[in-house]
PDB file of C-alpha atoms and ligand atoms in Angstrom:
ATOM      1  CA  UNK A1263     -15.837  12.938 -20.983  1.00  0.00           C
ATOM      2  CA  UNK A1264     -14.284  15.124 -18.283  1.00  0.00           C
ATOM      3  CA  UNK A1265     -14.354  13.771 -14.710  1.00  0.00           C
ATOM      4  CA  UNK A1266     -17.715  14.407 -13.049  1.00  0.00           C
ATOM      5  CA  UNK A1267     -16.090  15.920  -9.955  1.00  0.00           C
ATOM      6  CA  UNK A1268     -13.198  18.372 -10.032  1.00  0.00           C
ATOM      7  CA  UNK A1269     -10.061  17.252  -8.247  1.00  0.00           C
ATOM      8  CA  UNK A1270     -10.023  18.870  -4.785  1.00  0.00           C
ATOM      9  CA  UNK A1271      -6.219  19.014  -4.845  1.00  0.00           C
ATOM     10  CA  UNK A1272      -3.853  20.176  -7.543  1.00  0.00           C
ATOM     11  CA  UNK A1273      -2.487  17.295  -9.574  1.00  0.00           C
ATOM     12  CA  UNK A1274       1.204  17.049  -8.737  1.00  0.00           C
ATOM     13  CA  UNK A1275       2.219  14.177 -11.008  1.00  0.00           C
ATOM     14  CA  UNK A1276       0.936  12.718 -14.241  1.00  0.00           C
ATOM     15  CA  UNK A1277      -0.792   9.373 -13.730  1.00  0.00           C
ATOM     16  CA  UNK A1278       2.133   7.620 -15.385  1.00  0.00           C
ATOM     17  CA  UNK A1279       4.701   9.419 -13.257  1.00  0.00           C
ATOM     18  CA  UNK A1280       2.733   8.626 -10.107  1.00  0.00           C
ATOM     19  CA  UNK A1281       2.544   4.950 -11.059  1.00  0.00           C
ATOM     20  CA  UNK A1282       6.206   4.517 -11.971  1.00  0.00           C
ATOM     21  CA  UNK A1283       7.696   6.595  -9.147  1.00  0.00           C
ATOM     22  CA  UNK A1284       5.563   5.060  -6.372  1.00  0.00           C
ATOM     23  CA  UNK A1285       7.734   2.940  -4.104  1.00  0.00           C
ATOM     24  CA  UNK A1286       6.910   1.203  -0.866  1.00  0.00           C
ATOM     25  CA  UNK A1287       7.694   3.597   1.957  1.00  0.00           C
ATOM     26  CA  UNK A1288       8.166   2.236   5.484  1.00  0.00           C
ATOM     27  CA  UNK A1289       9.520   5.286   7.382  1.00  0.00           C
ATOM     28  CA  UNK A1290       7.095   8.144   7.882  1.00  0.00           C
ATOM     29  CA  UNK A1291       7.125  11.699   9.167  1.00  0.00           C
ATOM     30  CA  UNK A1292       5.216  12.506  12.352  1.00  0.00           C
ATOM     31  CA  UNK A1293       2.811  14.607  10.292  1.00  0.00           C
ATOM     32  CA  UNK A1294      -0.865  13.705  10.379  1.00  0.00           C
ATOM     33  CA  UNK A1295      -2.867  12.989   7.233  1.00  0.00           C
ATOM     34  CA  UNK A1296      -6.147  14.857   7.008  1.00  0.00           C
ATOM     35  CA  UNK A1297      -9.359  12.849   7.276  1.00  0.00           C
ATOM     36  CA  UNK A1298     -10.564  14.314   4.000  1.00  0.00           C
ATOM     37  CA  UNK A1299      -7.422  13.030   2.301  1.00  0.00           C
ATOM     38  CA  UNK A1300      -7.853   9.557   3.795  1.00  0.00           C
ATOM     39  CA  UNK A1301     -11.453   9.474   2.652  1.00  0.00           C
ATOM     40  CA  UNK A1302     -10.363  10.467  -0.836  1.00  0.00           C
ATOM     41  CA  UNK A1303      -7.938   7.538  -0.904  1.00  0.00           C
ATOM     42  CA  UNK A1304     -10.688   5.121   0.102  1.00  0.00           C
ATOM     43  CA  UNK A1305     -12.807   6.611  -2.651  1.00  0.00           C
ATOM     44  CA  UNK A1306     -10.072   5.643  -5.123  1.00  0.00           C
ATOM     45  CA  UNK A1307     -10.254   2.075  -3.788  1.00  0.00           C
ATOM     46  CA  UNK A1308     -14.043   2.048  -3.845  1.00  0.00           C
ATOM     47  CA  UNK A1309     -14.086   3.107  -7.500  1.00  0.00           C
ATOM     48  CA  UNK A1310     -11.422   0.637  -8.678  1.00  0.00           C
ATOM     49  CA  UNK A1311     -12.417  -2.064 -11.160  1.00  0.00           C
ATOM     50  CA  UNK A1312     -14.251  -5.052  -9.664  1.00  0.00           C
ATOM     51  CA  UNK A1313     -14.846  -8.441 -11.277  1.00  0.00           C
ATOM     52  CA  UNK A1314     -18.519  -8.739 -12.275  1.00  0.00           C
ATOM     53  CA  UNK A1315     -18.843  -5.395 -10.468  1.00  0.00           C
ATOM     54  CA  UNK A1316     -19.599  -7.338  -7.290  1.00  0.00           C
ATOM     55  CA  UNK A1317     -17.647  -4.868  -5.109  1.00  0.00           C
ATOM     56  CA  UNK A1318     -16.901  -7.167  -2.166  1.00  0.00           C
ATOM     57  CA  UNK A1319     -14.418  -4.770  -0.550  1.00  0.00           C
ATOM     58  CA  UNK A1320     -14.892  -2.575   2.496  1.00  0.00           C
ATOM     59  CA  UNK A1321     -12.309  -0.430   4.235  1.00  0.00           C
ATOM     60  CA  UNK A1322     -11.500   0.574   7.801  1.00  0.00           C
ATOM     61  CA  UNK A1323      -9.503   3.783   8.134  1.00  0.00           C
ATOM     62  CA  UNK A1324      -7.379   3.863  11.283  1.00  0.00           C
ATOM     63  CA  UNK A1325      -5.988   7.277  12.174  1.00  0.00           C
ATOM     64  CA  UNK A1326      -6.457   7.642  15.927  1.00  0.00           C
ATOM     65  CA  UNK A1327      -3.134   7.140  17.758  1.00  0.00           C
ATOM     66  CA  UNK A1328      -4.464   4.618  20.295  1.00  0.00           C
ATOM     67  CA  UNK A1329      -6.051   2.505  17.550  1.00  0.00           C
ATOM     68  CA  UNK A1330      -2.884   2.742  15.439  1.00  0.00           C
ATOM     69  CA  UNK A1331      -1.004   1.350  18.428  1.00  0.00           C
ATOM     70  CA  UNK A1332      -3.193  -1.767  18.267  1.00  0.00           C
ATOM     71  CA  UNK A1333      -2.560  -2.270  14.545  1.00  0.00           C
ATOM     72  CA  UNK A1334       1.203  -1.672  14.429  1.00  0.00           C
ATOM     73  CA  UNK A1335       2.260  -4.823  16.366  1.00  0.00           C
ATOM     74  CA  UNK A1336       0.267  -6.936  13.881  1.00  0.00           C
ATOM     75  CA  UNK A1337       2.459  -5.927  10.906  1.00  0.00           C
ATOM     76  CA  UNK A1338       5.641  -7.468   9.500  1.00  0.00           C
ATOM     77  CA  UNK A1339       7.885  -5.243   7.459  1.00  0.00           C
ATOM     78  CA  UNK A1340      10.430  -5.815   4.677  1.00  0.00           C
ATOM     79  CA  UNK A1341      11.176  -9.481   5.307  1.00  0.00           C
ATOM     80  CA  UNK A1342      14.405  -9.547   3.236  1.00  0.00           C
ATOM     81  CA  UNK A1343      16.093  -7.080   5.563  1.00  0.00           C
ATOM     82  CA  UNK A1344      14.274  -7.711   8.834  1.00  0.00           C
ATOM     83  CA  UNK A1345      14.423  -5.886  11.220  1.00  0.00           C
ATOM     84  CA  UNK A1346      16.175  -3.045   9.376  1.00  0.00           C
ATOM     85  CA  UNK A1347      13.096  -2.117   7.334  1.00  0.00           C
ATOM     86  CA  UNK A1348      10.783  -1.775  10.326  1.00  0.00           C
ATOM     87  CA  UNK A1349       9.516   1.750  10.944  1.00  0.00           C
ATOM     88  CA  UNK A1350      11.766   3.308  13.572  1.00  0.00           C
ATOM     89  CA  UNK A1351      10.358   4.999  16.683  1.00  0.00           C
ATOM     90  CA  UNK A1352       9.025   8.362  15.589  1.00  0.00           C
ATOM     91  CA  UNK A1353       8.614   7.097  12.015  1.00  0.00           C
ATOM     92  CA  UNK A1354       5.582   4.842  12.366  1.00  0.00           C
ATOM     93  CA  UNK A1355       2.617   5.129   9.971  1.00  0.00           C
ATOM     94  CA  UNK A1356       0.179   7.962  10.586  1.00  0.00           C
ATOM     95  CA  UNK A1357      -2.766   5.974   9.262  1.00  0.00           C
ATOM     96  CA  UNK A1358      -3.814   2.597   7.935  1.00  0.00           C
ATOM     97  CA  UNK A1359      -6.453   1.471   5.500  1.00  0.00           C
ATOM     98  CA  UNK A1360      -7.521  -2.050   6.370  1.00  0.00           C
ATOM     99  CA  UNK A1361      -8.957  -3.848   3.335  1.00  0.00           C
ATOM    100  CA  UNK A1362     -11.849  -6.181   4.126  1.00  0.00           C
ATOM    101  CA  UNK A1363     -13.623  -8.684   1.898  1.00  0.00           C
ATOM    102  CA  UNK A1364     -17.309  -9.190   2.605  1.00  0.00           C
ATOM    103  CA  UNK A1365     -17.700 -12.977   2.296  1.00  0.00           C
ATOM    104  CA  UNK A1366     -21.435 -12.538   1.840  1.00  0.00           C
ATOM    105  CA  UNK A1367     -20.645 -10.834  -1.451  1.00  0.00           C
ATOM    106  CA  UNK A1368     -17.679 -12.910  -2.648  1.00  0.00           C
ATOM    107  CA  UNK A1369     -15.811 -15.798  -1.009  1.00  0.00           C
ATOM    108  CA  UNK A1370     -13.189 -16.585  -3.661  1.00  0.00           C
ATOM    109  CA  UNK A1371     -11.302 -14.822  -6.436  1.00  0.00           C
ATOM    110  CA  UNK A1372     -11.479 -11.430  -4.781  1.00  0.00           C
ATOM    111  CA  UNK A1373      -7.704 -10.967  -4.915  1.00  0.00           C
ATOM    112  CA  UNK A1374      -7.844  -9.160  -8.262  1.00  0.00           C
ATOM    113  CA  UNK A1375     -10.268  -6.638  -6.797  1.00  0.00           C
ATOM    114  CA  UNK A1376      -7.987  -6.135  -3.797  1.00  0.00           C
ATOM    115  CA  UNK A1377      -4.984  -5.584  -6.059  1.00  0.00           C
ATOM    116  CA  UNK A1378      -6.772  -3.007  -8.157  1.00  0.00           C
ATOM    117  CA  UNK A1379      -8.118  -1.158  -5.112  1.00  0.00           C
ATOM    118  CA  UNK A1380      -4.862  -1.113  -3.163  1.00  0.00           C
ATOM    119  CA  UNK A1381      -2.834   0.061  -6.153  1.00  0.00           C
ATOM    120  CA  UNK A1382      -5.383   2.798  -6.835  1.00  0.00           C
ATOM    121  CA  UNK A1383      -5.133   3.987  -3.223  1.00  0.00           C
ATOM    122  CA  UNK A1384      -1.329   3.761  -3.125  1.00  0.00           C
ATOM    123  CA  UNK A1385      -0.893   5.688  -6.365  1.00  0.00           C
ATOM    124  CA  UNK A1386      -3.471   8.304  -5.361  1.00  0.00           C
ATOM    125  CA  UNK A1387      -1.612   8.756  -2.082  1.00  0.00           C
ATOM    126  CA  UNK A1388       1.738   9.077  -3.837  1.00  0.00           C
ATOM    127  CA  UNK A1389       0.341  11.691  -6.215  1.00  0.00           C
ATOM    128  CA  UNK A1390      -0.369  13.778  -3.104  1.00  0.00           C
ATOM    129  CA  UNK A1391       3.088  13.170  -1.652  1.00  0.00           C
ATOM    130  CA  UNK A1392       1.983  10.435   0.766  1.00  0.00           C
ATOM    131  CA  UNK A1393       4.003   7.228   1.016  1.00  0.00           C
ATOM    132  CA  UNK A1394       2.461   3.837   1.580  1.00  0.00           C
ATOM    133  CA  UNK A1395       3.235   0.171   1.957  1.00  0.00           C
ATOM    134  CA  UNK A1396       0.891  -2.679   1.083  1.00  0.00           C
ATOM    135  CA  UNK A1397       1.158  -5.422   3.707  1.00  0.00           C
ATOM    136  CA  UNK A1398      -0.180  -8.950   3.676  1.00  0.00           C
ATOM    137  CA  UNK A1399       2.224 -10.323   6.296  1.00  0.00           C
ATOM    138  CA  UNK A1400      -0.189  -9.393   9.031  1.00  0.00           C
ATOM    139  CA  UNK A1401      -1.668 -10.948  12.148  1.00  0.00           C
ATOM    140  CA  UNK A1402      -5.309 -11.032  11.042  1.00  0.00           C
ATOM    141  CA  UNK A1403      -6.642 -12.389  14.327  1.00  0.00           C
ATOM    142  CA  UNK A1404      -5.050  -9.549  16.229  1.00  0.00           C
ATOM    143  CA  UNK A1405      -6.437  -6.916  13.872  1.00  0.00           C
ATOM    144  CA  UNK A1406      -9.858  -8.551  13.889  1.00  0.00           C
ATOM    145  CA  UNK A1407      -9.979  -8.453  17.686  1.00  0.00           C
ATOM    146  CA  UNK A1408      -8.621  -4.901  17.938  1.00  0.00           C
ATOM    147  CA  UNK A1409     -11.047  -3.435  15.394  1.00  0.00           C
ATOM    148  CA  UNK A1410     -14.099  -5.600  16.059  1.00  0.00           C
ATOM    149  CA  UNK A1411     -14.253  -6.958  12.524  1.00  0.00           C
ATOM    150  CA  UNK A1412     -17.153  -9.428  12.164  1.00  0.00           C
ATOM    151  CA  UNK A1413     -16.471 -13.005  11.029  1.00  0.00           C
ATOM    152  CA  UNK A1414     -18.350 -12.257   7.800  1.00  0.00           C
ATOM    153  CA  UNK A1415     -15.532  -9.931   6.720  1.00  0.00           C
ATOM    154  CA  UNK A1416     -12.082 -11.328   5.898  1.00  0.00           C
ATOM    155  CA  UNK A1417      -9.146  -9.046   6.595  1.00  0.00           C
ATOM    156  CA  UNK A1418      -7.076  -9.179   3.409  1.00  0.00           C
ATOM    157  CA  UNK A1419      -4.457  -6.454   3.524  1.00  0.00           C
ATOM    158  CA  UNK A1420      -3.265  -3.342   5.250  1.00  0.00           C
ATOM    159  CA  UNK A1421      -2.100  -0.194   3.498  1.00  0.00           C
ATOM    160  CA  UNK A1422       0.118   1.849   5.799  1.00  0.00           C
ATOM    161  CA  UNK A1423       0.315   5.566   5.106  1.00  0.00           C
ATOM    162  CA  UNK A1424       2.361   8.611   5.975  1.00  0.00           C
ATOM    163  CA  UNK A1425       4.420  11.410   4.537  1.00  0.00           C
ATOM    164  CA  UNK A1426       7.779   9.829   3.621  1.00  0.00           C
ATOM    165  CA  UNK A1427      10.806   9.925   5.886  1.00  0.00           C
ATOM    166  CA  UNK A1428      12.904   7.750   3.555  1.00  0.00           C
ATOM    167  CA  UNK A1429      13.715   7.553  -0.124  1.00  0.00           C
ATOM    168  CA  UNK A1430      13.456   4.463  -2.255  1.00  0.00           C
ATOM    169  CA  UNK A1431      14.690   4.040  -5.795  1.00  0.00           C
ATOM    170  CA  UNK A1432      14.515   1.447  -8.535  1.00  0.00           C
ATOM    171  CA  UNK A1433      17.673  -0.445  -9.421  1.00  0.00           C
ATOM    172  CA  UNK A1434      18.244  -2.577 -12.478  1.00  0.00           C
ATOM    173  CA  UNK A1435      17.755  -6.251 -11.677  1.00  0.00           C
ATOM    174  CA  UNK A1436      20.987  -8.218 -11.852  1.00  0.00           C
ATOM    175  CA  UNK A1437      20.845 -11.567 -10.116  1.00  0.00           C
ATOM    176  CA  UNK A1438      18.517 -11.031  -7.159  1.00  0.00           C
ATOM    177  CA  UNK A1439      15.086  -9.590  -6.393  1.00  0.00           C
ATOM    178  CA  UNK A1440      16.135  -8.745  -2.843  1.00  0.00           C
ATOM    179  CA  UNK A1441      15.831  -5.088  -1.974  1.00  0.00           C
ATOM    180  CA  UNK A1442      18.431  -3.484   0.260  1.00  0.00           C
ATOM    181  CA  UNK A1443      19.095  -0.431   2.375  1.00  0.00           C
ATOM    182  CA  UNK A1444      22.142   1.836   2.205  1.00  0.00           C
ATOM    183  CA  UNK A1445      24.052   2.733   5.361  1.00  0.00           C
ATOM    184  CA  UNK A1446      22.405   6.163   4.966  1.00  0.00           C
ATOM    185  CA  UNK A1447      18.962   4.509   5.142  1.00  0.00           C
ATOM    186  CA  UNK A1448      17.878   4.911   1.536  1.00  0.00           C
ATOM    187  CA  UNK A1449      16.058   1.953   0.034  1.00  0.00           C
ATOM    188  CA  UNK A1450      16.882   0.241  -3.283  1.00  0.00           C
ATOM    189  CA  UNK A1451      14.481  -2.025  -5.155  1.00  0.00           C
ATOM    190  CA  UNK A1452      15.663  -4.170  -8.081  1.00  0.00           C
ATOM    191  CA  UNK A1453      13.146  -4.420 -10.918  1.00  0.00           C
ATOM    192  CA  UNK A1454      13.382  -6.711 -13.924  1.00  0.00           C
ATOM    193  CA  UNK A1455      14.352  -4.946 -17.142  1.00  0.00           C
ATOM    194  CA  UNK A1456      11.601  -3.814 -19.501  1.00  0.00           C
ATOM    195  CA  UNK A1457      13.110  -5.735 -22.399  1.00  0.00           C
ATOM    196  CA  UNK A1458      13.036  -8.937 -20.312  1.00  0.00           C
ATOM    197  CA  UNK A1459       9.320  -8.734 -19.502  1.00  0.00           C
ATOM    198  CA  UNK A1460       7.775  -6.934 -22.467  1.00  0.00           C
ATOM    199  CA  UNK A1461       7.053  -8.952 -25.605  1.00  0.00           C
ATOM    200  CA  UNK A1462       5.527  -7.580 -28.790  1.00  0.00           C
ATOM    201  CA  UNK A1463       3.275  -9.806 -30.878  1.00  0.00           C
ATOM    202  CA  UNK A1464       4.929 -13.093 -29.860  1.00  0.00           C
ATOM    203  CA  UNK A1465       6.874 -14.404 -26.883  1.00  0.00           C
TER     204      UNK A1465
HETATM  205  C1  FMN B 468       0.625  -8.404  -2.331  1.00  0.00           C
HETATM  206  C2  FMN B 468       1.758  -7.658  -1.660  1.00  0.00           C
HETATM  207  C3  FMN B 468       2.050  -7.927  -0.335  1.00  0.00           C
HETATM  208  C4  FMN B 468       3.069  -7.235   0.324  1.00  0.00           C
HETATM  209  N1  FMN B 468       3.273  -7.450   1.649  1.00  0.00           N
HETATM  210  C5  FMN B 468       4.233  -6.757   2.303  1.00  0.00           C
HETATM  211  C6  FMN B 468       4.401  -6.936   3.702  1.00  0.00           C
HETATM  212  O1  FMN B 468       3.699  -7.717   4.350  1.00  0.00           O
HETATM  213  N2  FMN B 468       5.361  -6.198   4.327  1.00  0.00           N
HETATM  214  C7  FMN B 468       6.131  -5.296   3.649  1.00  0.00           C
HETATM  215  O2  FMN B 468       6.967  -4.643   4.260  1.00  0.00           O
HETATM  216  N3  FMN B 468       5.992  -5.099   2.314  1.00  0.00           N
HETATM  217  C8  FMN B 468       5.052  -5.812   1.624  1.00  0.00           C
HETATM  218  N4  FMN B 468       4.862  -5.610   0.276  1.00  0.00           N
HETATM  219  C9  FMN B 468       5.690  -4.610  -0.433  1.00  0.00           C
HETATM  220  C10 FMN B 468       6.735  -5.282  -1.348  1.00  0.00           C
HETATM  221  O3  FMN B 468       7.824  -5.705  -0.559  1.00  0.00           O
HETATM  222  C11 FMN B 468       7.173  -4.258  -2.400  1.00  0.00           C
HETATM  223  O4  FMN B 468       6.071  -3.920  -3.205  1.00  0.00           O
HETATM  224  C12 FMN B 468       8.295  -4.785  -3.295  1.00  0.00           C
HETATM  225  O5  FMN B 468       9.474  -4.982  -2.547  1.00  0.00           O
HETATM  226  C13 FMN B 468       8.591  -3.839  -4.452  1.00  0.00           C
HETATM  227  O6  FMN B 468       8.901  -2.552  -3.975  1.00  0.00           O
HETATM  228  P1  FMN B 468       8.074  -1.273  -4.446  1.00  0.00           P
HETATM  229  O7  FMN B 468       6.680  -1.404  -3.865  1.00  0.00           O
HETATM  230  O8  FMN B 468       8.819  -0.111  -3.869  1.00  0.00           O
HETATM  231  O9  FMN B 468       8.034  -1.252  -5.955  1.00  0.00           O
HETATM  232  C14 FMN B 468       3.856  -6.277  -0.398  1.00  0.00           C
HETATM  233  C15 FMN B 468       3.558  -6.033  -1.741  1.00  0.00           C
HETATM  234  C16 FMN B 468       2.525  -6.712  -2.366  1.00  0.00           C
HETATM  235  C17 FMN B 468       2.209  -6.412  -3.819  1.00  0.00           C
END
């Protein structure tokens, strides 16, 4: 079956290419992201798979500069290289998608749903040339107070968004999972080798 709605944007990457070339991006251009685009990303999260189809997730899009300024201090970036991975002045995210879990719908075992939704949004963003970083090292109390999130809704994650102002590439894993930054600012992320994680028919 073809998709019920035509894509409003040209497809820039195959799904596979978008998935494998997506990297966490933590430096962003000072270029706004259109509301329509942000809504489309949330739609990707909304339509992600959900255990028992309970759909406990809700999303707050933050794109106004004064609200962004309340969210930014609640985020911790790239712990292995702190503070070198923090977004530099002029390179902060242009938007955030705050992922909420409605505890009235599901109190436990919602993490799979969150993972599916955040990956869907991150890959959709990347396919449109928008970088993102999924953050769970966040000050939830601060975000809750700043955005008026009711106690019924747990703040799970934040997806930061913006057009990239850094490059990040995959490196072959040798003896450490720690990512690093070059003196020129480009990011390097070790990934375990395919042959070490992929088993056919038996371990
Ligand atoms: C569940 C989860 C939580 C994460 N939390 C943070 C975070 O709080 N801060 C951050 O800078 N990056 C965070 N990351 C990004 C990881 O550091 C990143 O995915 C990893 O280094 C691999 O790099 P890649 O995304 O470019 O493949 C998180 C990723 C995942 C999947």
